[in-house]
Short mmCIF file of C-alpha atoms in Angstrom, two decimals:
data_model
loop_
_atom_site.label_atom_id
_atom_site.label_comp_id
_atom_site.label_asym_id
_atom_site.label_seq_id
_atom_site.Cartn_x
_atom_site.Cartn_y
_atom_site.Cartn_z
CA UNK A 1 0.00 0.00 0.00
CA UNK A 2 2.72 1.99 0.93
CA UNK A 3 4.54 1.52 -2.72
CA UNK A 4 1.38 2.61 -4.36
CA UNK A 5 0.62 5.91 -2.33
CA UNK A 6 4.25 6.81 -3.17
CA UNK A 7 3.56 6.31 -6.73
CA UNK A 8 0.33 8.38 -6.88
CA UNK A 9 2.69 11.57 -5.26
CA UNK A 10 5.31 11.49 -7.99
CA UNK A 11 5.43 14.64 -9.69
CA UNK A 12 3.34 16.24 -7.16
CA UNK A 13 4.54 19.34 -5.13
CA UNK A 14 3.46 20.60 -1.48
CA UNK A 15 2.11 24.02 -0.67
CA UNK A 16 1.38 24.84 2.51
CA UNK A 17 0.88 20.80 2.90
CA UNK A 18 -1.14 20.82 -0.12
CA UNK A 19 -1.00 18.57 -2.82
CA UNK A 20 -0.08 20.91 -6.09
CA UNK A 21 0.16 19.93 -9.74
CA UNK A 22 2.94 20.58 -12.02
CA UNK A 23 1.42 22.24 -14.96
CA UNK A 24 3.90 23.70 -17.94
CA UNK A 25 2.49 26.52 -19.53
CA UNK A 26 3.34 29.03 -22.30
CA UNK A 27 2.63 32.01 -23.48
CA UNK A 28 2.33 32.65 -27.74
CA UNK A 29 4.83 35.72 -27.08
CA UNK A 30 6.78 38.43 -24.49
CA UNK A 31 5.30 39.50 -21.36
CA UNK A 32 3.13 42.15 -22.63
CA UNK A 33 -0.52 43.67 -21.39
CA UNK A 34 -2.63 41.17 -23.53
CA UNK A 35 -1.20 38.37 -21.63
CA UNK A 36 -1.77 39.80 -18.12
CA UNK A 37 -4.78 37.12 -17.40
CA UNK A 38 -2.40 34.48 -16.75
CA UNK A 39 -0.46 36.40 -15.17
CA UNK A 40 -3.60 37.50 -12.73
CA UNK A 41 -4.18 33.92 -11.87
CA UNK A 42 -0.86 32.82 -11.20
CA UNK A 43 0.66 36.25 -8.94
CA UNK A 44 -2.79 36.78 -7.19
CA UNK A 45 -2.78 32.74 -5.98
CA UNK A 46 -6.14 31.35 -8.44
CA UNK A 47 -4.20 28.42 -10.25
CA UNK A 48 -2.79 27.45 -6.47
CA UNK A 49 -5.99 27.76 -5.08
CA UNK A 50 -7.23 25.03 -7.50
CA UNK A 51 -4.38 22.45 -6.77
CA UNK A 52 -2.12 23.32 -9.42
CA UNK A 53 1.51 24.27 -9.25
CA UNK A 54 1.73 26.76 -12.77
CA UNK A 55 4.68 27.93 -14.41
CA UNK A 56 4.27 30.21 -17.13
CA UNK A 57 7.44 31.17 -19.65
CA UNK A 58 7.32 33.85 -22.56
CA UNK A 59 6.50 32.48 -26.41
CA UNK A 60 8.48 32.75 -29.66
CA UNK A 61 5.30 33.10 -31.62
CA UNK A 62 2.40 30.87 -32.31
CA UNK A 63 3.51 28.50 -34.32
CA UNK A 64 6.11 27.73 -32.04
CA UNK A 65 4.11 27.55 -28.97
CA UNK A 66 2.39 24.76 -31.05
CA UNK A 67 5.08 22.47 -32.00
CA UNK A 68 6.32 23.19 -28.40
CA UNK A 69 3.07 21.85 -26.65
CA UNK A 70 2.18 19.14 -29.27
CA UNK A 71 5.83 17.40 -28.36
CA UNK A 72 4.85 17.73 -24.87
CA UNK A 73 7.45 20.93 -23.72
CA UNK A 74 4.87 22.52 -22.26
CA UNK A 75 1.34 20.65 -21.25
CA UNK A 76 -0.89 23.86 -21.58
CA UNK A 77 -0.50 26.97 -24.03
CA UNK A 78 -1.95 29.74 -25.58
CA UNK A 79 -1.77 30.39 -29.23
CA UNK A 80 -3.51 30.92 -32.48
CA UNK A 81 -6.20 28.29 -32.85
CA UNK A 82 -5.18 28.61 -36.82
CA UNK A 83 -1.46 27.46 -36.26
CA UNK A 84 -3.04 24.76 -34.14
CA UNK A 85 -5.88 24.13 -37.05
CA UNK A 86 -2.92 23.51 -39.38
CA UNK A 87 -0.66 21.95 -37.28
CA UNK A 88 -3.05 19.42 -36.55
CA UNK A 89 -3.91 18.64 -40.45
CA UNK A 90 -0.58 17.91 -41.07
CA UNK A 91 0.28 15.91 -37.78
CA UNK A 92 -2.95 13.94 -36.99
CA UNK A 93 -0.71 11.42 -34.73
CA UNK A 94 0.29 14.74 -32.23
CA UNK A 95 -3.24 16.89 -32.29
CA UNK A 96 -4.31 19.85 -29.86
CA UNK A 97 -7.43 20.47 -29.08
CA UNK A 98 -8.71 24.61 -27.82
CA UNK A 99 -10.49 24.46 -24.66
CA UNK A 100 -10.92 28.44 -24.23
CA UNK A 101 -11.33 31.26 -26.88
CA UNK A 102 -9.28 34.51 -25.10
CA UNK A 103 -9.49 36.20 -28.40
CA UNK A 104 -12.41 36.25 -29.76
CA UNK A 105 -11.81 38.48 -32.31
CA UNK A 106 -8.18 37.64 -34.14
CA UNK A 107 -5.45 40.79 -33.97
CA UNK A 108 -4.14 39.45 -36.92
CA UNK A 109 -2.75 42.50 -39.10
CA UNK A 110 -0.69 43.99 -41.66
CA UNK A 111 1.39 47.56 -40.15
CA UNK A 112 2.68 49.86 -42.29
CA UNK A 113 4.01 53.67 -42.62
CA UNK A 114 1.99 56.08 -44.01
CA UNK A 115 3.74 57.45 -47.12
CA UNK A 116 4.58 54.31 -48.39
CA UNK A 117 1.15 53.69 -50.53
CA UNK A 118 0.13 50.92 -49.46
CA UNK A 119 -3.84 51.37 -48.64
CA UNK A 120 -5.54 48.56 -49.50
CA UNK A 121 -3.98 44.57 -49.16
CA UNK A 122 -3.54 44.50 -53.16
CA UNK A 123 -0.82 47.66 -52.74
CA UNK A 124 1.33 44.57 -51.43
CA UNK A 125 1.48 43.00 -54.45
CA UNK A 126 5.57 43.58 -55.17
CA UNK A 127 6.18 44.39 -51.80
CA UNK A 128 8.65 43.33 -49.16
CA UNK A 129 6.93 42.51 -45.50
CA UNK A 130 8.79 41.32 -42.27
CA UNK A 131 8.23 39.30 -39.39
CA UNK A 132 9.21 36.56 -37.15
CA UNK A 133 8.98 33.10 -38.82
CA UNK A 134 6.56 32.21 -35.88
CA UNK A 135 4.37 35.59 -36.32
CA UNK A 136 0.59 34.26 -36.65
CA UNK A 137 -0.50 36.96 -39.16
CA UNK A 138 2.50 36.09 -41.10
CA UNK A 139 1.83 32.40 -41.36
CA UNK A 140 -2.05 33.29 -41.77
CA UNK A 141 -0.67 35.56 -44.65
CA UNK A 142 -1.72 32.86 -47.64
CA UNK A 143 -5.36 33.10 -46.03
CA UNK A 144 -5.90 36.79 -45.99
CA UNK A 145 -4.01 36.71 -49.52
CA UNK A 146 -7.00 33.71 -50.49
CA UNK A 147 -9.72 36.08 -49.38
CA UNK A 148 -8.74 39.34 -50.67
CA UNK A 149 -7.89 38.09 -54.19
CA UNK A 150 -4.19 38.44 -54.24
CA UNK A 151 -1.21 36.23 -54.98
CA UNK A 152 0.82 35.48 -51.57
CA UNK A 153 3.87 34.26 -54.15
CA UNK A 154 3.94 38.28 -55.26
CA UNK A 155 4.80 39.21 -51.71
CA UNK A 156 8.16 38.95 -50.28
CA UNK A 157 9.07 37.93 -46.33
CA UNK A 158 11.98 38.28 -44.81
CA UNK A 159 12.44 36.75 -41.04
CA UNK A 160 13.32 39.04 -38.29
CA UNK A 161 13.72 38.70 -34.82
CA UNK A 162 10.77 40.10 -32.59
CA UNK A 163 12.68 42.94 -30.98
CA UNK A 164 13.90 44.47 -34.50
CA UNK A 165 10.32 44.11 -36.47
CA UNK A 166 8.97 47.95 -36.18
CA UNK A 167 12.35 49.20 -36.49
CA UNK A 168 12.75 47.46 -39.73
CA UNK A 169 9.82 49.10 -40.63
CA UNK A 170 10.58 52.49 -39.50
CA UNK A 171 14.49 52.50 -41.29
CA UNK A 172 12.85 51.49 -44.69
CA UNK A 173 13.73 47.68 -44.74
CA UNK A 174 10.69 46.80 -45.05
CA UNK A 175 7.40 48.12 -46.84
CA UNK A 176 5.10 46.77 -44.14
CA UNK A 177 5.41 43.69 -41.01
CA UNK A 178 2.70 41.61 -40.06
CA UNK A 179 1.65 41.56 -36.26
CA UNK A 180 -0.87 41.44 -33.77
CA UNK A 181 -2.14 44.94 -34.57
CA UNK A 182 -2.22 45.94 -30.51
CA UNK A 183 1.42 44.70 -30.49
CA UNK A 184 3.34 46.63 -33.39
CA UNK A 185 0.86 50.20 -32.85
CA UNK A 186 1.99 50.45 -29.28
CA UNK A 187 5.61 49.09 -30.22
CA UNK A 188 5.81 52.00 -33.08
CA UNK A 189 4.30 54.58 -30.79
CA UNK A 190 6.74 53.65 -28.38
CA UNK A 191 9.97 54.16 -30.33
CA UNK A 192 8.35 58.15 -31.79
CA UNK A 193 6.22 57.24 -34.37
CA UNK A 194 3.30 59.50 -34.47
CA UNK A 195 -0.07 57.16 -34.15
CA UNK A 196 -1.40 58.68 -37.44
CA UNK A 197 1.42 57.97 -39.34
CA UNK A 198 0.66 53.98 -38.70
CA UNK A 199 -1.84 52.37 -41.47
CA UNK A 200 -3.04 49.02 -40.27
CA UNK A 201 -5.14 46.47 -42.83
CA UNK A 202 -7.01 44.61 -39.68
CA UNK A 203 -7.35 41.02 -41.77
CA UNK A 204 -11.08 40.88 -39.82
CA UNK A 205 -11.91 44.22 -42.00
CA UNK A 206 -11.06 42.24 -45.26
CA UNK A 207 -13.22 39.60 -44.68
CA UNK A 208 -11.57 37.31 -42.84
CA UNK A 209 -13.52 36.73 -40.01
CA UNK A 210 -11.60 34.23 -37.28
CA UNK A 211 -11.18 33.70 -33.57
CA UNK A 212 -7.60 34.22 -32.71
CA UNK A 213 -5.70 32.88 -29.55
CA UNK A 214 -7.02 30.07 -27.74
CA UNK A 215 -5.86 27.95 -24.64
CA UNK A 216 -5.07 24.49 -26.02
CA UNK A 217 -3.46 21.26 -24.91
CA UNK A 218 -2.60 18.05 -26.41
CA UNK A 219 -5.72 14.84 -26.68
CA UNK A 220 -3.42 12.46 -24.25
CA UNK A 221 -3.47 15.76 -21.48
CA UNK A 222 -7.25 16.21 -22.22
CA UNK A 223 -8.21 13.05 -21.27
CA UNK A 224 -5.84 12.00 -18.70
CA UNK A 225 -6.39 15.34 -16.68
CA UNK A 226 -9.53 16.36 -17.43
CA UNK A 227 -9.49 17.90 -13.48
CA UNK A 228 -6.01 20.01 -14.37
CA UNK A 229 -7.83 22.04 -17.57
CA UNK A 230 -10.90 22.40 -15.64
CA UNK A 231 -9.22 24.24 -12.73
CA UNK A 232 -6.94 25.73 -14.89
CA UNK A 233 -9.94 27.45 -16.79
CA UNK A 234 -11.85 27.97 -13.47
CA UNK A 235 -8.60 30.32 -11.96
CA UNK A 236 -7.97 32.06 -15.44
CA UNK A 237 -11.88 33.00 -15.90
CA UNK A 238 -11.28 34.49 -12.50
CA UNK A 239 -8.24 36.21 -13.34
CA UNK A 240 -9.82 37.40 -16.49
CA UNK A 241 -12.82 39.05 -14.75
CA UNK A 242 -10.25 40.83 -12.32
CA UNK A 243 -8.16 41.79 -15.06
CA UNK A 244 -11.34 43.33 -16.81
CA UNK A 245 -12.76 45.00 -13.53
CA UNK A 246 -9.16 46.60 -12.87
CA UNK A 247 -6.65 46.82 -15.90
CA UNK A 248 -4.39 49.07 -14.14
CA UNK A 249 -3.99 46.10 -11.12
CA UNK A 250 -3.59 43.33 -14.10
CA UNK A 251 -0.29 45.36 -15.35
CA UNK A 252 1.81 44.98 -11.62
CA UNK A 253 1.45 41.45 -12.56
CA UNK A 254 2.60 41.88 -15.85
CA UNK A 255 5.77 43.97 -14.63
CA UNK A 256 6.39 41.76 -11.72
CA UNK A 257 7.42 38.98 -14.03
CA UNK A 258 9.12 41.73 -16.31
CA UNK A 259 10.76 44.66 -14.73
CA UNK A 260 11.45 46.63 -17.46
CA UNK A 261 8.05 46.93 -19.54
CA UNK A 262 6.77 50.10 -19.29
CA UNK A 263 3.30 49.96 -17.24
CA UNK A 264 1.69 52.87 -19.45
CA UNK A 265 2.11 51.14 -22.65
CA UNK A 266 1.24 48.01 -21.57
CA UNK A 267 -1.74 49.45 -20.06
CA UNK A 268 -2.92 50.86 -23.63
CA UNK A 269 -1.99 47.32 -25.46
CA UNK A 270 -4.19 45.80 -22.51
CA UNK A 271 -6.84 47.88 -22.86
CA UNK A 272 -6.61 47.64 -26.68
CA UNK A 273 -7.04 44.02 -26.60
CA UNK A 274 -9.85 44.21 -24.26
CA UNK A 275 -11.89 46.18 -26.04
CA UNK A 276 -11.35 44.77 -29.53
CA UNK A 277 -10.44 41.33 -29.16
CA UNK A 278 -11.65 39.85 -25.77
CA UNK A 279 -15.13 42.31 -25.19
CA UNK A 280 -17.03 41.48 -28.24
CA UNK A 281 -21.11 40.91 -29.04
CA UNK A 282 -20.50 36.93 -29.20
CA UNK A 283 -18.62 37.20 -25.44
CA UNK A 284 -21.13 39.54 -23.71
CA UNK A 285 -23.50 36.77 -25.09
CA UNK A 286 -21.70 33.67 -24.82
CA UNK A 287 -19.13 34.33 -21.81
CA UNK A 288 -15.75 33.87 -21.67
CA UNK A 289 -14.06 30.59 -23.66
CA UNK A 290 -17.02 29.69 -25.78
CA UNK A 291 -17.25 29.22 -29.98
CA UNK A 292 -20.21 30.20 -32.21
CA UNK A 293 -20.53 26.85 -33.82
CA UNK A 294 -21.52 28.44 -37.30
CA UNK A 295 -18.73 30.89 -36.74
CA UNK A 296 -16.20 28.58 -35.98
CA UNK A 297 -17.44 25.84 -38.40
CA UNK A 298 -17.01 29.06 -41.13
CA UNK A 299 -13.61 30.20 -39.96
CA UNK A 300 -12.24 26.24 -40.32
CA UNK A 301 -13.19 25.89 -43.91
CA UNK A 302 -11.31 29.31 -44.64
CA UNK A 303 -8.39 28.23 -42.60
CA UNK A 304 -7.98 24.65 -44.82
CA UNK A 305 -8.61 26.58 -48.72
CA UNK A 306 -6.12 29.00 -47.55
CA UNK A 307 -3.63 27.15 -46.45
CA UNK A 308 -4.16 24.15 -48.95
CA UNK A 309 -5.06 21.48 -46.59
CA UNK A 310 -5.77 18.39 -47.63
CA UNK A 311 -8.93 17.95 -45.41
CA UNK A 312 -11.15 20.19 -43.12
CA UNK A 313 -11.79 19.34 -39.75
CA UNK A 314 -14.35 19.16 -38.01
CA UNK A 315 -15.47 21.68 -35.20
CA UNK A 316 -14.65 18.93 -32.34
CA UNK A 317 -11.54 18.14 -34.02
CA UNK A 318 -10.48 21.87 -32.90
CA UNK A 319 -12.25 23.11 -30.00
CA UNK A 320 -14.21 21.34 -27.37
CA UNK A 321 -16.18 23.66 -24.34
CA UNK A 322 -16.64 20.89 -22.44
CA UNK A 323 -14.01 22.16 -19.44
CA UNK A 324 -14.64 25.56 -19.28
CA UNK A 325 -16.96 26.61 -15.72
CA UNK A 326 -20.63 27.60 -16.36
CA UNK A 327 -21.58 30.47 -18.13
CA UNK A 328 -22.96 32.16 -14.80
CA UNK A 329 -19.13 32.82 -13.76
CA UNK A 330 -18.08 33.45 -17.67
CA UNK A 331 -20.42 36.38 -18.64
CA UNK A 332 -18.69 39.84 -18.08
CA UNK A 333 -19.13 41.35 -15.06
CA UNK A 334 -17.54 44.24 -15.69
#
């Protein structure tokens, strides 16, 4: 008996004589406002309060984050639920599934300088853009290109490394970068461009209408610890009320895992991404996590034509609510 109690505590670690779960967890990119929920849960005590022993590093991108939880680096992640609709296409055998929509509506963009003509998504035809290999709007580039009638072979992409993107932009070697629009607006602003000198092409204004990042896991972590992603959900739907009710609070979390952000422009990125991405019509109605079947079932089938994939999956292939807490603790209180 002894031998198998021992067993059942391996990998386990003690708080305050409490039984806590490892959980690896990662982040789609830098410590920034946007990802202050997680942030919340962990700093104010939410995912310990529900048994589970979190750590959270920064992301290299989406697509990244992906490969990284798929192989089983981390066992929980948020990231683009396209890179993961891809992903899984072309690696049945490793799969993720979503188990909570944060972004309802997808930042995915195009940034560019006014000046340098380009208006409309067919002025970069002939152009040069930038961006990290890993950048979700870059990789989501041959979709927007699918839906707006242009040629993605016409376009040109050089790989950069996060930190250098906007200046790229700015010093002329590059017509335009692809981004999360609330991350490369604030990042411009921040190094002296003026905010009307920045033209963004918002790919959700051209048509292309998709959720953006999602938490996901692997199938094998789903259902072996079905418990884990429930209280995992349970402490970040807490953290994301809090974060809502008090966005000022939700950025000393953000700069006591990073020192040197600066709290006023993470504060506006927050806020940004609140207002655009995470408080939309299908939330206030839905709550925090959920899918619009229809929407979703949509937003798959213009994910596979514009990548090319061979099949299109089906809506439980890619996102399942069944963890996520009831919809009396998800809707908005704020």
């Amino acid at each position: 008996m002894r031998r198998v109690l021992l067993g059942c505590l391996v990998g386990l670690v003690f708080v305050g004589g409490l039984a806590q779960v490892p959980v690896k967890f990662t982040l789609d990119w830098a410590y920034q406002g946007p990802q202050a929920p997680f942030l919340v849960a962990l700093y104010k005590g939410y995912f310990a309060a529900e048994g589970l022993d979190v750590s959270i590093d920064r992301g290299y991108g989406s697509a990244d984050a992906v490969t990284k939880i798929a192989t089983g680096v981390y066992d929980i992640g948020f990231a683009d639920i396209n890179s993961m609709i891809e992903f899984n296409v072309q690696n049945p055998d490793r799969a993720l599934i979503a188990v909570a929509i944060v972004y309802d509506f997808a930042p995915f963009s195009i940034v560019t300088l006014r000046g340098r003509g380009i208006e409309t998504p067919q002025d970069l035809v002939g152009r040069t853009l930038a961006a990290p290999a890993g950048d979700a709007s870059r990789r989501l580039f041959p979709v927007f290109a699918k839906v707006t009638g242009i040629d993605p072979s016409q376009v040109t992409w050089i790989s950069v490394e996060p930190a250098l993107r906007e200046r790229i932009l700015v010093m002329g070697q590059a017509d335009a970068i692809s981004a999360h629009f609330f991350t490369s607006v604030l990042n411009l602003k921040a190094i002296g461009v003026p905010e009307e000198d920045i033209v963004v092409l918002l790919y959700a204004k051209h048509g292309l209408d998709l959720y953006g990042n999602a938490v996901m896991c692997s199938r094998k972590f789903a259902e072996e610890k079905p418990d884990v992603i429930r209280g995992f959900l349970r402490a970040l739907t807490r953290a994301w009320q809090d974060t809502l009710a008090n966005p000022e609070e939700a950025i000393t979390y953000v700069k006591q895992r990073d020192p040197l952000i600066d709290p006023q422009v993470e504060l506006e990125r927050l806020l940004l991404a609140i207002n655009v991405c995470m408080l939309t019509p299908d939330v206030l109605e839905r709550g925090f996590g959920n899918a619009r079947p229809d929407r979703l079932e949509r937003a798959i089938a213009l994910v596979a034509e514009g990548f090319g994939l061979p099949q299109v999956p089906n809506i439980a292939d890619v996102f399942t609510p069944e963890f996520l807490p009831p919809l009396s603790e998800r809707l908005p209180r704020r």
